[in-house]
CSV table of C-alpha atoms in Angstrom, one decimal:
chain,number,residue,atom,x,y,z
L,1,MET,CA,-27.2,-0.5,-16.2
L,2,ILE,CA,-28.1,-3.6,-18.3
L,3,SER,CA,-30.4,-1.6,-20.4
L,4,VAL,CA,-27.7,0.9,-21.6
L,5,LEU,CA,-25.5,-1.9,-22.8
L,6,ASP,CA,-25.6,-2.7,-26.5
L,7,ARG,CA,-26.4,-6.4,-27.5
L,8,ASP,CA,-22.8,-7.3,-28.3
L,9,THR,CA,-21.6,-6.2,-25.0
L,10,LEU,CA,-24.4,-7.9,-23.1
L,11,ASN,CA,-23.6,-11.2,-24.9
L,12,LEU,CA,-19.9,-10.9,-24.0
L,13,VAL,CA,-20.8,-10.3,-20.3
L,14,GLN,CA,-23.3,-13.3,-20.3
L,15,SER,CA,-20.7,-15.7,-21.8
L,16,GLY,CA,-17.9,-14.9,-19.4
L,17,LYS,CA,-16.9,-17.2,-16.7
L,18,VAL,CA,-15.5,-16.4,-13.2
L,19,LYS,CA,-14.0,-18.9,-10.7
L,20,VAL,CA,-14.1,-17.8,-7.1
L,21,GLU,CA,-11.9,-19.6,-4.5
L,22,VAL,CA,-11.0,-18.8,-1.0
L,23,ALA,CA,-7.6,-19.2,0.6
L,24,SER,CA,-5.3,-17.6,3.1
L,25,SER,CA,-3.4,-14.7,1.7
L,26,GLU,CA,-0.4,-16.1,3.5
L,27,SER,CA,-0.5,-19.4,1.5
L,28,LEU,CA,-2.0,-18.9,-2.0
L,29,PRO,CA,-3.0,-21.9,-4.1
L,30,ASN,CA,-1.3,-20.6,-7.1
L,31,ASP,CA,1.9,-21.6,-9.0
L,32,ASP,CA,5.0,-19.4,-9.0
L,33,ASN,CA,4.9,-16.6,-11.7
L,34,SER,CA,1.3,-17.6,-12.6
L,35,VAL,CA,-0.6,-14.4,-11.8
L,36,HIS,CA,-0.6,-11.3,-14.1
L,37,PHE,CA,-2.6,-8.9,-12.0
L,38,VAL,CA,-3.4,-8.5,-8.3
L,39,LEU,CA,-6.0,-6.1,-6.9
L,40,SER,CA,-6.6,-5.9,-3.2
L,41,SER,CA,-7.4,-3.7,-0.3
L,42,PRO,CA,-5.9,-5.4,2.7
L,43,PRO,CA,-7.3,-4.7,6.3
L,44,TYR,CA,-6.1,-1.3,7.6
L,45,CYS,CA,-4.1,-1.1,10.7
L,46,THR,CA,-7.0,0.3,12.8
L,47,ARG,CA,-7.8,-2.7,15.0
L,48,ILE,CA,-11.2,-3.0,13.6
L,49,ASP,CA,-12.6,-6.5,14.1
L,50,TYR,CA,-13.4,-7.3,10.5
L,51,ALA,CA,-14.9,-10.6,11.3
L,52,VAL,CA,-17.5,-9.0,13.5
L,53,ALA,CA,-18.0,-6.1,11.2
L,54,THR,CA,-18.8,-8.3,8.3
L,55,PHE,CA,-20.7,-11.0,10.2
L,56,PRO,CA,-24.0,-10.5,8.3
L,57,GLU,CA,-22.2,-11.0,5.0
L,58,LEU,CA,-20.2,-14.1,6.4
L,59,ALA,CA,-23.6,-15.5,7.5
L,60,ILE,CA,-25.0,-15.2,3.9
L,61,LEU,CA,-21.9,-17.0,2.7
L,62,GLY,CA,-22.6,-19.9,5.1
L,63,TYR,CA,-20.2,-19.4,7.9
L,64,SER,CA,-21.2,-20.9,11.2
L,65,LEU,CA,-21.2,-18.9,14.3
L,66,GLU,CA,-20.3,-21.8,16.5
L,67,SER,CA,-17.6,-23.5,14.3
L,68,ASP,CA,-16.2,-21.5,11.4
L,69,PHE,CA,-16.4,-17.9,12.8
L,70,PRO,CA,-14.0,-18.2,15.8
L,71,GLN,CA,-11.3,-19.7,13.6
L,72,LEU,CA,-11.7,-17.2,10.9
L,73,ARG,CA,-11.7,-14.3,13.4
L,74,ARG,CA,-8.3,-15.5,14.7
L,75,VAL,CA,-6.5,-15.8,11.4
L,76,LEU,CA,-7.7,-12.6,9.6
L,77,ILE,CA,-5.2,-9.7,8.9
L,78,GLY,CA,-5.8,-7.1,11.5
L,79,THR,CA,-7.5,-9.4,14.0
L,80,SER,CA,-8.0,-7.9,17.5
L,81,THR,CA,-7.1,-11.2,19.1
L,82,VAL,CA,-3.4,-11.7,19.7
L,83,SER,CA,-1.7,-15.1,19.4
L,84,ARG,CA,0.2,-16.5,22.3
L,85,SER,CA,3.4,-16.4,20.4
L,86,VAL,CA,4.3,-13.2,18.4
L,87,CYS,CA,7.4,-13.0,16.3
L,88,SER,CA,10.0,-10.2,16.6
L,89,PRO,CA,10.0,-7.4,14.0
L,90,LEU,CA,12.2,-8.0,11.0
L,91,SER,CA,14.6,-5.7,9.3
L,92,GLU,CA,12.9,-6.5,6.1
L,93,TRP,CA,9.7,-4.7,7.2
L,94,GLY,CA,11.5,-1.4,6.7
L,95,SER,CA,12.7,1.5,8.9
L,96,CYS,CA,9.2,3.2,8.8
L,97,CYS,CA,7.6,0.1,10.3
L,98,ASN,CA,10.2,-0.6,12.9
L,99,ASN,CA,10.3,2.9,14.1
L,100,PHE,CA,6.6,2.9,14.4
L,101,LEU,CA,6.7,-0.3,16.4
L,102,GLN,CA,9.3,1.2,18.7
L,103,ALA,CA,7.2,4.2,19.3
L,104,VAL,CA,4.2,2.1,20.1
L,105,GLY,CA,6.2,-0.1,22.5
L,106,SER,CA,7.5,2.9,24.4
L,107,HIS,CA,4.2,4.8,24.5
L,108,LYS,CA,3.1,5.8,28.0
L,109,SER,CA,-0.5,4.8,27.6
L,110,LYS,CA,-1.9,1.6,29.1
L,111,ALA,CA,-1.1,-1.7,27.5
L,112,SER,CA,1.1,-0.1,24.8
L,113,LYS,CA,4.1,-2.3,25.8
L,114,THR,CA,1.9,-5.5,25.8
L,115,TYR,CA,-1.3,-5.9,24.0
L,116,TYR,CA,-1.0,-3.0,21.5
L,117,TYR,CA,2.6,-3.6,20.6
L,118,LYS,CA,2.0,-7.4,20.1
L,119,ASN,CA,-1.1,-6.6,18.1
L,120,HIS,CA,0.7,-4.4,15.7
L,121,VAL,CA,3.6,-6.8,15.3
L,122,GLN,CA,1.1,-9.5,14.4
L,123,TYR,CA,-0.5,-7.3,11.9
L,124,PHE,CA,2.8,-6.4,10.0
L,125,ASP,CA,3.9,-9.9,10.1
L,126,SER,CA,0.7,-11.1,8.3
L,127,ILE,CA,0.9,-8.2,5.9
L,128,TYR,CA,4.6,-9.0,5.0
L,129,LYS,CA,3.8,-12.8,4.6
L,130,SER,CA,1.0,-11.9,2.4
L,131,LEU,CA,3.1,-9.6,0.2
L,132,SER,CA,5.7,-12.3,0.0
L,133,GLU,CA,3.0,-14.6,-1.4
L,134,ILE,CA,1.9,-11.9,-4.0
L,135,GLN,CA,5.5,-11.5,-5.1
L,136,ARG,CA,5.9,-15.4,-5.5
L,137,VAL,CA,2.7,-15.9,-7.6
L,138,LEU,CA,3.1,-12.7,-9.6
L,139,ALA,CA,4.5,-13.1,-13.1
L,140,PRO,CA,7.4,-11.0,-14.3
L,141,LYS,CA,6.2,-7.5,-15.3
L,142,GLY,CA,2.9,-8.4,-13.5
L,143,CYS,CA,1.1,-5.6,-11.7
L,144,CYS,CA,-0.2,-5.4,-8.1
L,145,VAL,CA,-2.5,-2.6,-7.0
L,146,LEU,CA,-3.3,-2.1,-3.3
L,147,VAL,CA,-5.5,0.4,-1.5
L,148,ILE,CA,-4.0,1.4,1.8
L,149,GLN,CA,-5.1,3.8,4.4
L,150,ASP,CA,-2.8,5.5,7.0
L,151,SER,CA,-3.9,5.8,10.7
L,152,TYR,CA,-2.6,6.7,14.2
L,153,TYR,CA,-1.8,4.8,17.3
L,154,LYS,CA,-2.8,7.6,20.0
L,155,ASP,CA,-0.6,10.3,18.8
L,156,VAL,CA,1.9,8.2,16.8
L,157,TYR,CA,1.4,8.4,13.0
L,158,ASN,CA,1.3,5.2,11.2
L,159,ASN,CA,2.3,5.7,7.6
L,160,LEU,CA,1.0,2.4,6.4
L,161,PRO,CA,1.4,3.3,2.7
L,162,GLN,CA,5.1,4.0,3.2
L,163,VAL,CA,5.4,0.8,5.3
L,164,ILE,CA,4.0,-1.2,2.3
L,165,VAL,CA,6.3,0.5,-0.2
L,166,GLU,CA,9.4,-0.5,1.9
L,167,MET,CA,8.2,-3.9,2.4
L,168,GLY,CA,7.6,-4.2,-1.3
L,169,GLU,CA,11.1,-3.0,-2.1
L,170,SER,CA,12.5,-5.8,0.1
L,171,LEU,CA,10.6,-8.3,-1.9
L,172,ASN,CA,11.5,-6.8,-5.3
L,173,LEU,CA,8.0,-5.3,-5.9
L,174,TYR,CA,8.7,-1.8,-7.1
L,175,LEU,CA,6.3,1.1,-6.8
L,176,ASN,CA,5.4,2.3,-10.3
L,177,ASP,CA,2.7,4.7,-9.5
L,178,ARG,CA,0.8,6.1,-6.6
L,179,TYR,CA,-2.5,8.0,-6.1
L,180,ASP,CA,-3.4,9.7,-2.8
L,181,PHE,CA,-7.0,10.7,-1.7
L,182,SER,CA,-8.1,12.7,1.3
L,183,PHE,CA,-10.5,10.6,3.5
L,184,GLU,CA,-12.5,12.5,6.1
L,185,ARG,CA,-14.9,9.7,7.3
L,186,SER,CA,-12.3,8.1,9.6
L,187,MET,CA,-13.2,5.4,12.2
L,188,ALA,CA,-11.3,7.6,14.6
L,189,ARG,CA,-14.3,9.8,14.9
L,190,ILE,CA,-16.2,7.0,16.8
L,191,ASN,CA,-13.7,7.0,19.7
L,192,PRO,CA,-14.2,10.2,21.8
L,193,ASN,CA,-10.7,9.6,23.5
L,194,THR,CA,-9.0,10.4,20.2
L,195,ARG,CA,-9.3,14.1,20.8
L,196,ILE,CA,-7.0,13.7,23.7
L,197,TYR,CA,-4.0,12.9,21.4
L,198,ARG,CA,-4.9,14.9,18.2
L,199,LYS,CA,-7.3,17.4,16.8
L,200,GLY,CA,-7.8,16.1,13.3
L,201,TYR,CA,-9.7,12.9,12.3
L,202,GLY,CA,-9.0,12.8,8.6
L,203,SER,CA,-6.7,10.2,6.9
L,204,THR,CA,-5.3,9.5,3.5
L,205,GLU,CA,-6.2,6.5,1.3
L,206,SER,CA,-3.4,5.6,-1.2
L,207,VAL,CA,-3.6,3.5,-4.3
L,208,LEU,CA,-0.2,1.9,-4.7
L,209,CYS,CA,0.7,0.3,-8.1
L,210,PHE,CA,3.5,-2.2,-7.9
L,211,VAL,CA,5.3,-4.1,-10.6
L,212,LYS,CA,7.4,-7.2,-10.5
L,213,LYS,CA,10.5,-6.8,-12.6
L,214,ARG,CA,11.5,-9.6,-15.1
L,215,GLY,CA,13.7,-12.2,-13.6
L,216,GLU,CA,13.0,-11.4,-10.0
């Protein structure tokens, strides 16, 4: 790839500087209205243990299995561990989110009313807090691009892209554009019990492009 770049472009790449910092998405170390562009693909609502799934990468970055890893695993968005205290759903999360949570809590399958309901509430709480922080630091007319994937809880459809859109509206982040892509390599294929609730395994990945209007 480097060999096909011309000399001027290569010099430009070499002279660039990038500063990488790590922080919680629920508490960003940035001033209000200071960021012009946000690009992210937050953890999908699929109960994947991202800390375990990315442990080799975390080890390379220097995370300790004994000290850093357990704490990181507890605070990640989408963690499979549930805190002792979980908040109640908020109206600001939107009707799509709250209807889904009600369907999960009333599902007849084992632990739906307890673990799985709390796990989903915890997920949406973290997502909303992170969106709130994005809205705070984003400059007027700034853009936020998020890659989101829908999913299912048993046979209950989780329209996560629509949930994010409704959350964004409550935070004055307005959907400017959207692109949907069919995704057949769903993690649902791994679980053989999935076929009990539905026949298809595919999902949709959505690129959501938000803009923060001036003065909001």
